[in-house]
Amino acid sequence: MLVLRRLRLPALALTRCNATLQATESASVTPPPPVAPTKETIKPRAATPESKSSSSTASLTRVRRKPAAARLTVPSTQKAGRTPKWRPALPTGVLPAYDEAIKLIRQDSFRLKREAAEVRRSIKPGDEDEEEKRKLLRIIQVQSEINLPEVRWAVKSRLVDMRNPAHRHLREQNWRGEGKLDLLMERIHQMNVIPDVLPSLHPSVDVSIKVRQTHLAGPTYRSRGIEPGVFLSPKQTIAPPTVYATAFHLDTRLYTMMLVDSDVPDPENETFTTFLHWLCPNVPLSAINSGAIKNLNTHTQYVPPHPQQGTPYHRYSLLLLPQPARPDAPYSLVTEARSITSRSRAGRVTSRYLPIPVVPQSARTGFNVREFCKKWSLDGRQGGGAHMWREVWDESSDVVYKNVLHADAPKYGHPPRPDRYGHLRGEKKYVAA
C-alpha cells in the first residue's frame, strides 16, 4: 500500500520587484493534525438570519485562522497622483564605475549648457547668420541632454516633453529609426499609392489611426491602432477613424487632411477613378499641439468606405499635406523662434490659410488629387504625413449605399466571353443531300 506524504519545503522569502512575501511560520514546526471530534463536542448548528444557506442536519464548524498577510510595498512612483521619476539602476557606492560614468555625463551636460548659453547671447535678431547660429544652438541643446539617463528613460517611458529639444529629437529619431516610417514608405510604394495618388511624399509628421473592433458593437466599443496596408472590414470604418499626428516643429502650421479611394471602378472608360471620402483643410499642428486631431468632420463630411461587390481590394489613403507658408514668414528656425510668444503656449500660425470650398457629393467621384494639390499649392515633397489601409466588399458595404449614399449597391464582374459559334447553335448538324 502506497503512502503519499507531503513534502516539506523550507520557508523562503518570495521576492518580486518591490513586493516581498515572507513566511510567517518556520518549517521545523509542523502543525498537529486535527483532533477527531467526540460525540460530546458535536452539536447542531442553529440557523441564523444572516446565513444564506441552512441545513437540517448537524454540521461541525471549524474556524481556520489565516496567517497575517504580508503587506506589499508599493513604490512611490506607482502611487496615484504622482509622476514617475527616473531612479539610478544602482545605489551610490555599489559600483564605483557606474557612479563615475553618471558623473562624467553630467559634467559634459553642464559644459554644453554653458556653451549653448554663450551661443544664445551671440544671436542678434536680423543678422545674416541668425539661421546658422540657431541651427548650432539647436544642435548644442540636443547634445547637452541627449545622454542623460533621465532623458532617455522619459522618452522610452512615453513621458516626452515636446518643448525640450532633446526629447523632440529622440522622439523623431525613434519614429525614423525604429521601423515605423520604413514600414509606411514600404507599404505606400509596394501598393503603388505613390505614384497613383501623389507623385512623391517625404513624411515629416508621424501619423497613426485607430479604428473600432469588429467583435464589439454598440456605443461602447474599444479601438485599436492599425499598421499601414492592413485589411479592415467595412464595419470597422463605419465611424470616422481617430487620427493621431505628432509634429516636430514648435510653430503652429496648417495642414490639409484628405481620405481618398483610388480603386473605384469606372465602367464607361473601362478603368479606375478616385473617390473623395473625407476632406478638412487648415488643421493646426505643432510639437506642443499633437495627439488626436479634433473637429475633422466640420468641412467635407466623412463618407464610410464602401468597396463594390466584384471588385478587387480598395486602397484607402489618408494624406496630411502641409499648406504653404506665409510670404512674410518662410519655414525656418528663425520663424519658429519668433512665433513662440510664451513657453506655455504654442507658437502663432506661420502657414497661409486656404479658403477651400466644401466638395459636393456629385464631385466626390473622379476627384483628382494632383490637380487639387496643384491648385492649392500642396506639395508632399515639403513634408506632411500619410497612412493607408485596404478593404474588400462585404454586406456592410451595401448598408452604406442604402443609408448614406441613398443608392443601389452596384455589382461588377468579368465581361461575358464571346461565343464564336453562337450563330450556328440551333441549326441542323447534318443536311440531307
PDB file of C-alpha atoms in Angstrom, residues 2-3 7 117 124 169 297 322-323 327 345 347 358 364 369 391 398:
ATOM      1  CA  LEU A   2       1.467   3.241  -1.087  1.00  0.00           C
ATOM      2  CA  VAL A   3       1.576   6.067   1.350  1.00  0.00           C
ATOM      3  CA  LEU A   7       6.935  17.193   1.006  1.00  0.00           C
ATOM      4  CA  ALA A 117      24.099  79.960 -23.283  1.00  0.00           C
ATOM      5  CA  LYS A 124      21.165  89.103 -32.767  1.00  0.00           C
ATOM      6  CA  HIS A 169      14.967  64.792 -31.236  1.00  0.00           C
ATOM      7  CA  ASN A 297     -15.730  66.359 -39.678  1.00  0.00           C
ATOM      8  CA  PRO A 322       1.429  70.917 -45.404  1.00  0.00           C
ATOM      9  CA  GLN A 323      -0.036  74.189 -46.582  1.00  0.00           C
ATOM     10  CA  PRO A 327       5.051  85.229 -47.694  1.00  0.00           C
ATOM     11  CA  ARG A 345       1.551  78.221 -25.428  1.00  0.00           C
ATOM     12  CA  GLY A 347       3.618  79.440 -31.439  1.00  0.00           C
ATOM     13  CA  VAL A 358     -16.761  72.137 -49.430  1.00  0.00           C
ATOM     14  CA  ARG A 364     -16.513  63.256 -54.933  1.00  0.00           C
ATOM     15  CA  VAL A 369      -5.769  64.686 -56.116  1.00  0.00           C
ATOM     16  CA  GLU A 391     -10.800  46.780 -47.661  1.00  0.00           C
ATOM     17  CA  ASP A 398     -24.454  47.711 -49.142  1.00  0.00           C
TER      18      ASP A 398
END
